JSON list of C-alpha atoms in Angstrom, two decimals:
[
{"chain": "A", "resi": 1, "resn": "MET", "atom": "CA", "xyz": [86.64, 84.59, 97.58]},
{"chain": "A", "resi": 2, "resn": "LEU", "atom": "CA", "xyz": [87.84, 85.40, 94.12]},
{"chain": "A", "resi": 3, "resn": "PRO", "atom": "CA", "xyz": [87.64, 82.15, 92.08]},
{"chain": "A", "resi": 4, "resn": "SER", "atom": "CA", "xyz": [90.33, 83.41, 89.38]},
{"chain": "A", "resi": 5, "resn": "ILE", "atom": "CA", "xyz": [92.95, 83.88, 91.93]},
{"chain": "A", "resi": 6, "resn": "SER", "atom": "CA", "xyz": [95.34, 81.33, 93.34]},
{"chain": "A", "resi": 7, "resn": "ILE", "atom": "CA", "xyz": [97.96, 81.50, 95.76]},
{"chain": "A", "resi": 8, "resn": "ALA", "atom": "CA", "xyz": [101.34, 79.61, 96.47]},
{"chain": "A", "resi": 9, "resn": "VAL", "atom": "CA", "xyz": [104.62, 80.09, 98.04]},
{"chain": "A", "resi": 10, "resn": "ASP", "atom": "CA", "xyz": [108.28, 80.10, 96.49]},
{"chain": "A", "resi": 11, "resn": "SER", "atom": "CA", "xyz": [111.05, 77.85, 98.02]},
{"chain": "A", "resi": 12, "resn": "GLN", "atom": "CA", "xyz": [111.52, 80.48, 100.72]},
{"chain": "A", "resi": 13, "resn": "ASP", "atom": "CA", "xyz": [107.93, 80.74, 101.80]},
{"chain": "A", "resi": 14, "resn": "ARG", "atom": "CA", "xyz": [107.33, 83.96, 100.27]},
{"chain": "A", "resi": 15, "resn": "LEU", "atom": "CA", "xyz": [103.74, 84.54, 98.90]},
{"chain": "A", "resi": 16, "resn": "LEU", "atom": "CA", "xyz": [103.22, 84.31, 95.04]},
{"chain": "A", "resi": 17, "resn": "ILE", "atom": "CA", "xyz": [99.77, 85.30, 93.72]},
{"chain": "A", "resi": 18, "resn": "GLU", "atom": "CA", "xyz": [98.31, 84.23, 90.44]},
{"chain": "A", "resi": 19, "resn": "ALA", "atom": "CA", "xyz": [95.51, 86.89, 89.24]},
{"chain": "A", "resi": 20, "resn": "PRO", "atom": "CA", "xyz": [95.02, 86.62, 85.56]},
{"chain": "A", "resi": 21, "resn": "GLU", "atom": "CA", "xyz": [92.42, 89.36, 85.63]},
{"chain": "A", "resi": 22, "resn": "LEU", "atom": "CA", "xyz": [94.76, 91.68, 87.51]},
{"chain": "A", "resi": 23, "resn": "ALA", "atom": "CA", "xyz": [98.20, 91.02, 86.08]},
{"chain": "A", "resi": 24, "resn": "SER", "atom": "CA", "xyz": [99.62, 88.78, 83.38]},
{"chain": "A", "resi": 25, "resn": "ASN", "atom": "CA", "xyz": [102.71, 87.44, 85.52]},
{"chain": "A", "resi": 26, "resn": "THR", "atom": "CA", "xyz": [102.79, 85.94, 88.97]},
{"chain": "A", "resi": 27, "resn": "ILE", "atom": "CA", "xyz": [102.81, 88.65, 91.66]},
{"chain": "A", "resi": 28, "resn": "LYS", "atom": "CA", "xyz": [105.63, 87.80, 93.84]},
{"chain": "A", "resi": 29, "resn": "THR", "atom": "CA", "xyz": [105.91, 89.34, 97.31]},
{"chain": "A", "resi": 30, "resn": "ASN", "atom": "CA", "xyz": [108.23, 89.68, 100.27]},
{"chain": "A", "resi": 31, "resn": "ASP", "atom": "CA", "xyz": [105.53, 88.70, 102.65]},
{"chain": "A", "resi": 32, "resn": "LEU", "atom": "CA", "xyz": [106.31, 85.30, 104.33]},
{"chain": "A", "resi": 33, "resn": "VAL", "atom": "CA", "xyz": [103.18, 83.18, 104.88]},
{"chain": "A", "resi": 34, "resn": "HIS", "atom": "CA", "xyz": [102.05, 79.56, 105.90]},
{"chain": "A", "resi": 35, "resn": "LEU", "atom": "CA", "xyz": [99.55, 78.23, 103.58]},
{"chain": "A", "resi": 36, "resn": "HIS", "atom": "CA", "xyz": [96.43, 76.53, 105.10]},
{"chain": "A", "resi": 37, "resn": "SER", "atom": "CA", "xyz": [94.80, 75.82, 101.74]},
{"chain": "A", "resi": 38, "resn": "LYS", "atom": "CA", "xyz": [94.77, 76.78, 98.20]},
{"chain": "A", "resi": 39, "resn": "THR", "atom": "CA", "xyz": [92.95, 80.00, 99.10]},
{"chain": "A", "resi": 40, "resn": "THR", "atom": "CA", "xyz": [93.94, 80.71, 102.77]},
{"chain": "A", "resi": 41, "resn": "PHE", "atom": "CA", "xyz": [97.20, 81.61, 104.56]},
{"chain": "A", "resi": 42, "resn": "GLU", "atom": "CA", "xyz": [98.57, 82.90, 107.74]},
{"chain": "A", "resi": 43, "resn": "TRP", "atom": "CA", "xyz": [101.05, 86.06, 107.39]},
{"chain": "A", "resi": 44, "resn": "VAL", "atom": "CA", "xyz": [104.13, 85.44, 109.49]},
{"chain": "A", "resi": 45, "resn": "GLY", "atom": "CA", "xyz": [106.14, 88.52, 108.46]},
{"chain": "A", "resi": 46, "resn": "ARG", "atom": "CA", "xyz": [108.41, 90.14, 105.77]},
{"chain": "A", "resi": 47, "resn": "PHE", "atom": "CA", "xyz": [111.39, 88.28, 103.94]},
{"chain": "A", "resi": 48, "resn": "ASP", "atom": "CA", "xyz": [113.26, 91.46, 103.97]},
{"chain": "A", "resi": 49, "resn": "ALA", "atom": "CA", "xyz": [112.86, 91.74, 107.80]},
{"chain": "A", "resi": 50, "resn": "VAL", "atom": "CA", "xyz": [114.38, 88.24, 108.58]},
{"chain": "A", "resi": 51, "resn": "ILE", "atom": "CA", "xyz": [117.38, 88.43, 111.12]},
{"chain": "A", "resi": 52, "resn": "ASN", "atom": "CA", "xyz": [120.06, 85.95, 110.66]},
{"chain": "A", "resi": 53, "resn": "SER", "atom": "CA", "xyz": [122.00, 85.61, 114.05]},
{"chain": "A", "resi": 54, "resn": "GLY", "atom": "CA", "xyz": [124.48, 82.88, 114.28]},
{"chain": "A", "resi": 55, "resn": "GLY", "atom": "CA", "xyz": [122.84, 81.18, 111.34]},
{"chain": "A", "resi": 56, "resn": "VAL", "atom": "CA", "xyz": [119.49, 81.07, 112.71]},
{"chain": "A", "resi": 57, "resn": "LYS", "atom": "CA", "xyz": [116.79, 82.81, 110.77]},
{"chain": "A", "resi": 58, "resn": "LEU", "atom": "CA", "xyz": [114.61, 84.90, 113.05]},
{"chain": "A", "resi": 59, "resn": "ILE", "atom": "CA", "xyz": [111.25, 86.49, 112.08]},
{"chain": "A", "resi": 60, "resn": "PRO", "atom": "CA", "xyz": [110.72, 89.87, 114.14]},
{"chain": "A", "resi": 61, "resn": "GLU", "atom": "CA", "xyz": [107.09, 90.11, 113.74]},
{"chain": "A", "resi": 62, "resn": "ASP", "atom": "CA", "xyz": [106.76, 86.27, 114.76]},
{"chain": "A", "resi": 63, "resn": "ILE", "atom": "CA", "xyz": [108.68, 87.39, 117.98]},
{"chain": "A", "resi": 64, "resn": "GLU", "atom": "CA", "xyz": [106.74, 90.59, 118.49]},
{"chain": "A", "resi": 65, "resn": "ARG", "atom": "CA", "xyz": [103.55, 88.61, 118.26]},
{"chain": "A", "resi": 66, "resn": "LYS", "atom": "CA", "xyz": [104.82, 86.28, 121.23]},
{"chain": "A", "resi": 67, "resn": "LEU", "atom": "CA", "xyz": [105.94, 89.19, 123.44]},
{"chain": "A", "resi": 68, "resn": "SER", "atom": "CA", "xyz": [102.48, 91.27, 122.70]},
{"chain": "A", "resi": 69, "resn": "LYS", "atom": "CA", "xyz": [101.07, 89.78, 126.05]},
{"chain": "A", "resi": 70, "resn": "TYR", "atom": "CA", "xyz": [103.64, 91.06, 127.99]},
{"chain": "A", "resi": 71, "resn": "ILE", "atom": "CA", "xyz": [104.91, 94.53, 126.91]},
{"chain": "A", "resi": 72, "resn": "TYR", "atom": "CA", "xyz": [102.16, 97.27, 126.74]},
{"chain": "A", "resi": 73, "resn": "LYS", "atom": "CA", "xyz": [104.36, 100.08, 125.12]},
{"chain": "A", "resi": 74, "resn": "ASN", "atom": "CA", "xyz": [105.49, 100.23, 121.49]},
{"chain": "A", "resi": 75, "resn": "TYR", "atom": "CA", "xyz": [108.24, 97.89, 120.58]},
{"chain": "A", "resi": 76, "resn": "ILE", "atom": "CA", "xyz": [110.18, 96.37, 118.14]},
{"chain": "A", "resi": 77, "resn": "ILE", "atom": "CA", "xyz": [112.48, 93.43, 117.50]},
{"chain": "A", "resi": 78, "resn": "SER", "atom": "CA", "xyz": [115.55, 94.36, 115.74]},
{"chain": "A", "resi": 79, "resn": "SER", "atom": "CA", "xyz": [119.22, 93.51, 115.31]},
{"chain": "A", "resi": 80, "resn": "LEU", "atom": "CA", "xyz": [122.65, 94.93, 115.55]},
{"chain": "A", "resi": 81, "resn": "LYS", "atom": "CA", "xyz": [125.74, 94.04, 114.00]},
{"chain": "A", "resi": 82, "resn": "ASP", "atom": "CA", "xyz": [127.78, 91.51, 116.07]},
{"chain": "A", "resi": 83, "resn": "ASP", "atom": "CA", "xyz": [131.49, 90.19, 115.55]},
{"chain": "A", "resi": 84, "resn": "ILE", "atom": "CA", "xyz": [130.49, 86.61, 116.64]},
{"chain": "A", "resi": 85, "resn": "LEU", "atom": "CA", "xyz": [126.72, 86.37, 115.53]},
{"chain": "A", "resi": 86, "resn": "GLY", "atom": "CA", "xyz": [126.72, 88.44, 112.40]},
{"chain": "A", "resi": 87, "resn": "ASP", "atom": "CA", "xyz": [123.71, 90.14, 113.92]},
{"chain": "A", "resi": 88, "resn": "LYS", "atom": "CA", "xyz": [122.49, 90.00, 117.17]},
{"chain": "A", "resi": 89, "resn": "LEU", "atom": "CA", "xyz": [118.82, 90.17, 118.16]},
{"chain": "A", "resi": 90, "resn": "ILE", "atom": "CA", "xyz": [117.53, 93.30, 120.20]},
{"chain": "A", "resi": 91, "resn": "LEU", "atom": "CA", "xyz": [114.19, 94.56, 121.70]},
{"chain": "A", "resi": 92, "resn": "ILE", "atom": "CA", "xyz": [113.68, 98.26, 121.38]},
{"chain": "A", "resi": 93, "resn": "ILE", "atom": "CA", "xyz": [111.06, 99.79, 123.61]},
{"chain": "A", "resi": 94, "resn": "GLU", "atom": "CA", "xyz": [109.46, 103.26, 123.29]},
{"chain": "A", "resi": 95, "resn": "SER", "atom": "CA", "xyz": [109.40, 104.15, 127.02]},
{"chain": "A", "resi": 96, "resn": "GLU", "atom": "CA", "xyz": [111.50, 105.67, 129.79]},
{"chain": "A", "resi": 97, "resn": "LYS", "atom": "CA", "xyz": [113.72, 102.94, 131.14]},
{"chain": "A", "resi": 98, "resn": "TYR", "atom": "CA", "xyz": [111.88, 100.50, 133.36]},
{"chain": "A", "resi": 99, "resn": "LYS", "atom": "CA", "xyz": [112.62, 96.80, 134.88]},
{"chain": "A", "resi": 100, "resn": "LEU", "atom": "CA", "xyz": [111.07, 94.21, 132.72]},
{"chain": "A", "resi": 101, "resn": "ASN", "atom": "CA", "xyz": [109.23, 91.23, 134.32]},
{"chain": "A", "resi": 102, "resn": "GLU", "atom": "CA", "xyz": [111.90, 88.43, 134.16]},
{"chain": "A", "resi": 103, "resn": "ASN", "atom": "CA", "xyz": [109.23, 86.08, 132.65]},
{"chain": "A", "resi": 104, "resn": "ILE", "atom": "CA", "xyz": [108.25, 87.87, 129.53]},
{"chain": "A", "resi": 105, "resn": "PHE", "atom": "CA", "xyz": [110.76, 85.82, 127.60]},
{"chain": "A", "resi": 106, "resn": "ASN", "atom": "CA", "xyz": [109.49, 82.53, 128.78]},
{"chain": "A", "resi": 107, "resn": "SER", "atom": "CA", "xyz": [107.35, 82.13, 125.42]},
{"chain": "A", "resi": 108, "resn": "LEU", "atom": "CA", "xyz": [110.48, 82.44, 123.44]},
{"chain": "A", "resi": 109, "resn": "ASN", "atom": "CA", "xyz": [112.89, 79.90, 122.37]},
{"chain": "A", "resi": 110, "resn": "LYS", "atom": "CA", "xyz": [116.50, 80.44, 123.19]},
{"chain": "A", "resi": 111, "resn": "PHE", "atom": "CA", "xyz": [117.39, 81.87, 119.85]},
{"chain": "A", "resi": 112, "resn": "GLU", "atom": "CA", "xyz": [114.32, 84.49, 120.15]},
{"chain": "A", "resi": 113, "resn": "ILE", "atom": "CA", "xyz": [115.62, 85.90, 123.38]},
{"chain": "A", "resi": 114, "resn": "PRO", "atom": "CA", "xyz": [117.05, 89.50, 122.71]},
{"chain": "A", "resi": 115, "resn": "LYS", "atom": "CA", "xyz": [120.72, 89.81, 123.64]},
{"chain": "A", "resi": 116, "resn": "GLU", "atom": "CA", "xyz": [120.13, 93.49, 124.56]},
{"chain": "A", "resi": 117, "resn": "VAL", "atom": "CA", "xyz": [117.11, 95.77, 125.60]},
{"chain": "A", "resi": 118, "resn": "TYR", "atom": "CA", "xyz": [117.05, 99.26, 124.64]},
{"chain": "A", "resi": 119, "resn": "PHE", "atom": "CA", "xyz": [114.71, 102.08, 125.77]},
{"chain": "A", "resi": 120, "resn": "ILE", "atom": "CA", "xyz": [114.19, 105.08, 123.63]},
{"chain": "A", "resi": 121, "resn": "ASN", "atom": "CA", "xyz": [111.80, 107.95, 124.14]},
{"chain": "A", "resi": 122, "resn": "LYS", "atom": "CA", "xyz": [110.35, 108.23, 120.74]},
{"chain": "A", "resi": 123, "resn": "PHE", "atom": "CA", "xyz": [110.30, 106.12, 117.79]},
{"chain": "A", "resi": 124, "resn": "ILE", "atom": "CA", "xyz": [110.63, 107.45, 114.33]},
{"chain": "A", "resi": 125, "resn": "TYR", "atom": "CA", "xyz": [107.50, 106.97, 112.19]},
{"chain": "A", "resi": 126, "resn": "THR", "atom": "CA", "xyz": [106.86, 106.79, 108.62]},
{"chain": "A", "resi": 127, "resn": "LYS", "atom": "CA", "xyz": [104.40, 109.15, 106.79]},
{"chain": "A", "resi": 128, "resn": "SER", "atom": "CA", "xyz": [101.84, 106.35, 106.85]},
{"chain": "A", "resi": 129, "resn": "ASN", "atom": "CA", "xyz": [102.30, 106.21, 110.84]},
{"chain": "A", "resi": 130, "resn": "LYS", "atom": "CA", "xyz": [104.00, 102.97, 110.91]},
{"chain": "A", "resi": 131, "resn": "ILE", "atom": "CA", "xyz": [107.25, 102.43, 112.98]},
{"chain": "A", "resi": 132, "resn": "ASP", "atom": "CA", "xyz": [110.26, 103.26, 110.80]},
{"chain": "A", "resi": 133, "resn": "ARG", "atom": "CA", "xyz": [112.24, 100.00, 111.78]},
{"chain": "A", "resi": 134, "resn": "ILE", "atom": "CA", "xyz": [115.42, 100.87, 110.00]},
{"chain": "A", "resi": 135, "resn": "ASN", "atom": "CA", "xyz": [115.88, 104.56, 111.13]},
{"chain": "A", "resi": 136, "resn": "THR", "atom": "CA", "xyz": [114.56, 103.73, 114.84]},
{"chain": "A", "resi": 137, "resn": "LYS", "atom": "CA", "xyz": [117.25, 101.23, 115.11]},
{"chain": "A", "resi": 138, "resn": "LEU", "atom": "CA", "xyz": [119.87, 103.51, 114.03]},
{"chain": "A", "resi": 139, "resn": "THR", "atom": "CA", "xyz": [119.04, 105.64, 117.27]},
{"chain": "A", "resi": 140, "resn": "VAL", "atom": "CA", "xyz": [120.32, 102.95, 119.65]},
{"chain": "A", "resi": 141, "resn": "ASN", "atom": "CA", "xyz": [123.52, 102.38, 117.61]}
]
């Protein structure tokens, strides 16, 4: 624990860090968190990844955590433009096409269930070996 550091959230649940020994101003992040105390928090996802589908804000990382028990390939939750919803939720799996078990979406609420599932042979990765969500999504469009 670092006694001179304190954490808080802004009105949109983004992490704020006060660290006077490191920075003179509050450090504002794009990390969505749930505060548990003045010194602990749970990371939920990235503010810039939030999907607004039909007015419902969906956090891809949260949905991915729920699906992690059922999908054993690399996958991401993303979105595509939709005339009715604005953005529709999609699931992209790095694999040859296979039949998904019907029960994998049982842990999701009705808004979190992907409208479409795409299978692609290879995700695009960043230099740091993370899935490049933006460019991978463009391969299914």
